[in-house]
XYZ file of C-alpha atoms in Angstrom:
289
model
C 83.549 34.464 22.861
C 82.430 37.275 20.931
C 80.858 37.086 17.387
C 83.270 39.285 15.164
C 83.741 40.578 11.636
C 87.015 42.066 10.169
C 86.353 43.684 7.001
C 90.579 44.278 5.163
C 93.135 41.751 5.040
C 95.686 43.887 3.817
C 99.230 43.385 6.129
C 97.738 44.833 9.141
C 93.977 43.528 9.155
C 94.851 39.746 8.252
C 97.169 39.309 11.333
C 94.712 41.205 13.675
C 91.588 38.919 12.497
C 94.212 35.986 13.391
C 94.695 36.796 16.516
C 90.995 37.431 17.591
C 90.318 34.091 15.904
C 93.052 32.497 17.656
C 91.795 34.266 21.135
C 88.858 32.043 20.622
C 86.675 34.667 19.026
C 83.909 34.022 16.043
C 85.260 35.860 13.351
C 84.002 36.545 9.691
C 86.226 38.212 7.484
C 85.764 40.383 4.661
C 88.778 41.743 2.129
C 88.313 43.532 -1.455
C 90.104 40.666 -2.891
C 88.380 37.590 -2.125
C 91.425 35.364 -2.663
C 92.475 36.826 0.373
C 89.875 35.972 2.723
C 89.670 32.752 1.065
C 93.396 32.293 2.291
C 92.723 33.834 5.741
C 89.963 30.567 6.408
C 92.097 28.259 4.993
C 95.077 29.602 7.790
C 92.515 30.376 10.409
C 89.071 29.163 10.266
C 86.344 30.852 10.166
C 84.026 32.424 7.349
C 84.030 35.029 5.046
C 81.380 37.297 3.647
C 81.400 38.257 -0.393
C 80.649 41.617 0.717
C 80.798 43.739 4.225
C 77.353 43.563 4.688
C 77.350 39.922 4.949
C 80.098 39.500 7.100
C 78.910 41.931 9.093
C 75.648 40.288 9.329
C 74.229 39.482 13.408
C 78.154 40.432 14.504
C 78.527 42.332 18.365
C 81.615 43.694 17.011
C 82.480 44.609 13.761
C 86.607 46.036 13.111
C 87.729 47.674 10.031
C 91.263 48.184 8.378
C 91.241 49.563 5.050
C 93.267 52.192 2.918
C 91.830 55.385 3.217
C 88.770 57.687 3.542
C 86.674 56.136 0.540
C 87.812 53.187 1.148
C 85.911 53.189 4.854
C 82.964 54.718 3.882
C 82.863 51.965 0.786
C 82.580 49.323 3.557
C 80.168 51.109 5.910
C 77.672 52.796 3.846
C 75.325 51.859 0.827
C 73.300 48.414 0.334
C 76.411 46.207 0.660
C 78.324 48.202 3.444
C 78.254 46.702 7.222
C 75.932 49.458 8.615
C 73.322 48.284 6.310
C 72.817 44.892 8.357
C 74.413 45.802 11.825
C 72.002 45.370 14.881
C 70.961 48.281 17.005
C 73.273 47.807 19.981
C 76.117 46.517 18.223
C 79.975 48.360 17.830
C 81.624 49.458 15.155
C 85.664 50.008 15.527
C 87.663 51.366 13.281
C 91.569 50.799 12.880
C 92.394 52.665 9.797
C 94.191 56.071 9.564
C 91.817 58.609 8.559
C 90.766 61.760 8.712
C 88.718 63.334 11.441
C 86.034 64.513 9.016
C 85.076 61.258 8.083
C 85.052 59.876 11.208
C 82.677 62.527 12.333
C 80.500 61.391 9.099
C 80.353 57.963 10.264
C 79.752 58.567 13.538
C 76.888 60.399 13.445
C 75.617 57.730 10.540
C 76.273 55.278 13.270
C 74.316 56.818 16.014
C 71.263 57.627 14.022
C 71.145 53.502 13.252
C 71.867 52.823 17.404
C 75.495 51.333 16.455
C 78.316 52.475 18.357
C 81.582 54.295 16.749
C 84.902 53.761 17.937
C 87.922 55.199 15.710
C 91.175 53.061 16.798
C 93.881 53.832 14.465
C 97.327 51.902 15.527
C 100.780 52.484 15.261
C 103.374 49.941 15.610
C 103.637 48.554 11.618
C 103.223 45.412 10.286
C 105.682 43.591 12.399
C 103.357 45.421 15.745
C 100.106 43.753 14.362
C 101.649 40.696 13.646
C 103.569 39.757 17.237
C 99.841 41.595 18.650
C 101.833 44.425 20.482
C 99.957 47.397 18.722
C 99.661 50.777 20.017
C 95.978 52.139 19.636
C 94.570 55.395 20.486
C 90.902 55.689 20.464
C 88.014 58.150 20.514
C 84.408 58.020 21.594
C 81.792 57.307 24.215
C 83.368 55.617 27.370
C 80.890 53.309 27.767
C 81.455 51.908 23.956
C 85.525 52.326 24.505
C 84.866 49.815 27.380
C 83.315 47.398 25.619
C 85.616 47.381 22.644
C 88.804 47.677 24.632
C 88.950 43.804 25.832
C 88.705 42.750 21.904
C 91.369 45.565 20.899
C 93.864 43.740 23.836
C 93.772 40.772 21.862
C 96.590 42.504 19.267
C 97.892 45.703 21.615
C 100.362 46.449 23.955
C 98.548 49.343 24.875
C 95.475 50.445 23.852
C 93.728 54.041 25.396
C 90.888 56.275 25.175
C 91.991 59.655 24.478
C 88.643 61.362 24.352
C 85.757 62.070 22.191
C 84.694 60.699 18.871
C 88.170 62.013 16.331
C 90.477 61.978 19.343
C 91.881 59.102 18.614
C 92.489 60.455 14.706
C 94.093 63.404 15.912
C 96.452 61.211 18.067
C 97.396 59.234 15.316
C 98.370 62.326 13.705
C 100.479 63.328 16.827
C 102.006 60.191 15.818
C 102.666 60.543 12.267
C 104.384 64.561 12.895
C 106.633 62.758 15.234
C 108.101 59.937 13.459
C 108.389 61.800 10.155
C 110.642 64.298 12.136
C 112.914 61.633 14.224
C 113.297 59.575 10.453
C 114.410 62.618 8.775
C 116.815 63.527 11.990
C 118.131 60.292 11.606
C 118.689 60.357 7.406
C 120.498 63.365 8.319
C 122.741 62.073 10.888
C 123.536 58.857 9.295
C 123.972 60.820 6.043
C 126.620 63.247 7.794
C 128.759 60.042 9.345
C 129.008 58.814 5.242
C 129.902 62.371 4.537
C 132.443 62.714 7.260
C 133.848 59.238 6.824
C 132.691 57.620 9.840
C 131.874 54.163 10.956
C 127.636 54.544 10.633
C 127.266 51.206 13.133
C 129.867 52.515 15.160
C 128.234 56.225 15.595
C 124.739 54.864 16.151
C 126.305 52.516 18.871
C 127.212 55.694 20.921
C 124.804 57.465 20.382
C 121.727 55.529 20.542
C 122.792 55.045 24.347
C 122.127 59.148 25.385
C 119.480 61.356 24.000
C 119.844 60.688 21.016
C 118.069 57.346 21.058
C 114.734 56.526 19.529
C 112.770 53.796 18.161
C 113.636 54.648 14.606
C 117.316 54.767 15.320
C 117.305 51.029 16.988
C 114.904 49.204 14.446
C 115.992 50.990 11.120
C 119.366 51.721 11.165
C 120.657 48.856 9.841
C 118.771 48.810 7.368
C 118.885 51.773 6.156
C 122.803 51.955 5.946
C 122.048 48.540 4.011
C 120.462 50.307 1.612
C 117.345 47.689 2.280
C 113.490 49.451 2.062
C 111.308 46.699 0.971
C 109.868 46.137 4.265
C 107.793 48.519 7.309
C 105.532 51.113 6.299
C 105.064 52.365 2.983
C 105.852 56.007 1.765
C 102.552 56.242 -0.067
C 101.025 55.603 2.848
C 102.954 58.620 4.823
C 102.442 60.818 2.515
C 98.362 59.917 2.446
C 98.287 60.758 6.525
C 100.687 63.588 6.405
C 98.543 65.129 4.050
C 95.324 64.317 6.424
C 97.791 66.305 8.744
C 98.596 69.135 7.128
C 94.833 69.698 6.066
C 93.592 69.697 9.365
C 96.457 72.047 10.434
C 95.360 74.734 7.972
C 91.477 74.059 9.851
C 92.955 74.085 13.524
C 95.416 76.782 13.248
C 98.841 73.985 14.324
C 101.981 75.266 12.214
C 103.548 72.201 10.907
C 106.340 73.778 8.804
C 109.282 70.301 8.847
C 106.329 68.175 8.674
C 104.815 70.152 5.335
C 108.759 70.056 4.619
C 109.254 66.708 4.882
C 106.342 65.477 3.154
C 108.027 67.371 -0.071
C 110.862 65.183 0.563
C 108.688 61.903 0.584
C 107.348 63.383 -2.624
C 110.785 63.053 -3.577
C 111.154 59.899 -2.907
C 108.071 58.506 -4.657
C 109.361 60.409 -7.638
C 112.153 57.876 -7.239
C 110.336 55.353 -7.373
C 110.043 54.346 -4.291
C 106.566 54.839 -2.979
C 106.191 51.280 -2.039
C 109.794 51.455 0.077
C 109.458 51.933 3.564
C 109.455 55.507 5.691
C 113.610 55.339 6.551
C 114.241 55.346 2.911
C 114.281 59.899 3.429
C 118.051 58.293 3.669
C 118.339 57.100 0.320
C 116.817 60.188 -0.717
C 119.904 62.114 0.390
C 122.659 58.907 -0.258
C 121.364 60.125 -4.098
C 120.964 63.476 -4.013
């Protein structure tokens, strides 16, 4: 047993805090919202801290999954943030998407104190965190991979060390190119079958079977020619990494012209109203256009 805090109970962070609590881990939480972590004891035991320094507080381990950039340094840095009380010798991991420049920051705030930086991001949505079959690609020192990795298996079905301290950013980011590509491929194909008069179910049946065949295509199909988005990740969300994307393209030299592309058509969407509705709805974007 390992004693843990999980600072962010948002949909991703309150099932992963479950599990590790259900694995037979000590876990403290802490969330913005304490109604939340109030609700995550009463489903799972456990304590919570009022702020992330307390939680944090004599933890081996502490895991993070917040929003965004300032909303990570907000819970490692300042009197109340989890670095102030974490113990020389102890791990920090982090799960949420961010940007490589502030994981650099926090790294190197890290070593000076003698706490140990992993960034983790995951992939694999809300439904991934809570059935603990995550995909998480990781960056740092082997050594503190190692020890973090047999808390990360808790929630993953595969969980890696990709390199150095940002590598496992930058993956995510690999990650986030991709699947904005294969869900706009997809808008357009199912949008062409309404077009053309075809069976949608029917075409997808074919030709999810050849090359065609992804992920996206066998868990959002349906919904999307359902017209259903309330559910899966949010396109505020995509637009916040795709823009962590496209920045660091313009400081690495990667040409990412469908992914700057598409990001104008998530723009869209929000514009629609629909920046809580998940990443397939680029279909509805074009069912309306």
């Amino acid at each position: 047993m390992t004693k843990l805090a999980f600072l962010g109970l948002g949909v991703m962070g309150y099932p992963m805090a479950g599990h590790l609590a259900k694995a037979g881990h000590a876990v403290t939480v802490y969330n913005r919202t304490t109604a939340k972590a109030e609700a995550w004891v009463q489903d799972n035991g456990g304590v919570f801290g009022k702020t992330p320094a307390e939680a944090a507080q004599s933890a081996e381990m502490v895991l993070a999954c917040v929003g965004n950039d300032d909303d990570l340094r907000s819970v490692c840095l300042g009197p109340d943030g989890a670095f102030a009380t974490m113990s020389e010798g102890s791990t920090f991991v982090d799960h949420t998407t961010v940007s490589a420049a502030v994981t650099a920051e926090l790294f190197a705030v890290a070593k000076e104190k003698g706490i140990a930086f992993v960034d983790a991001p995951v992939s694999g949505g809300q439904a991934g965190a809570e059935n603990g079959q995550l995909s998480i690609m990781c960056g740092g020192d082997q050594a503190d991979y190692d020890w973090a990795e047999p808390v990360m298996n808790v929630y993953a079905k595969l969980c890696r060390r990709i390199g150095g301290s940002g590598a496992g950013q930058m993956t995510k980011m690999c990650n986030q190119i991709a699947i904005a590509g294969l869900v706009q491929g997809l808008s357009e194909a199912l949008h062409f079958a309404s077009k053309a008069g075809l069976d949608g179910e029917a075409v997808v049946e074919v030709i999810s079977q050849g090359a065609a065949g992804s992920w996206q295509m066998q868990n959002r199909y349906k919904t999307m020619l359902d017209d259903h988005f309330d559910h899966g990740f949010a396109v505020d969300w995509m637009r916040k990494d795709l823009g962590i994307c496209l920045e660091t393209a313009n400081e690495n030299g990667a040409s990412l012209p469908i992914t700057a592309l598409i990001d104008q058509f998530y723009k869209d969407v929000q514009k629609m109203g629909g920046g809580r509705w998940d990443t397939s709805s680029l279909f509805k974007r074009l069912q309306e256009s």
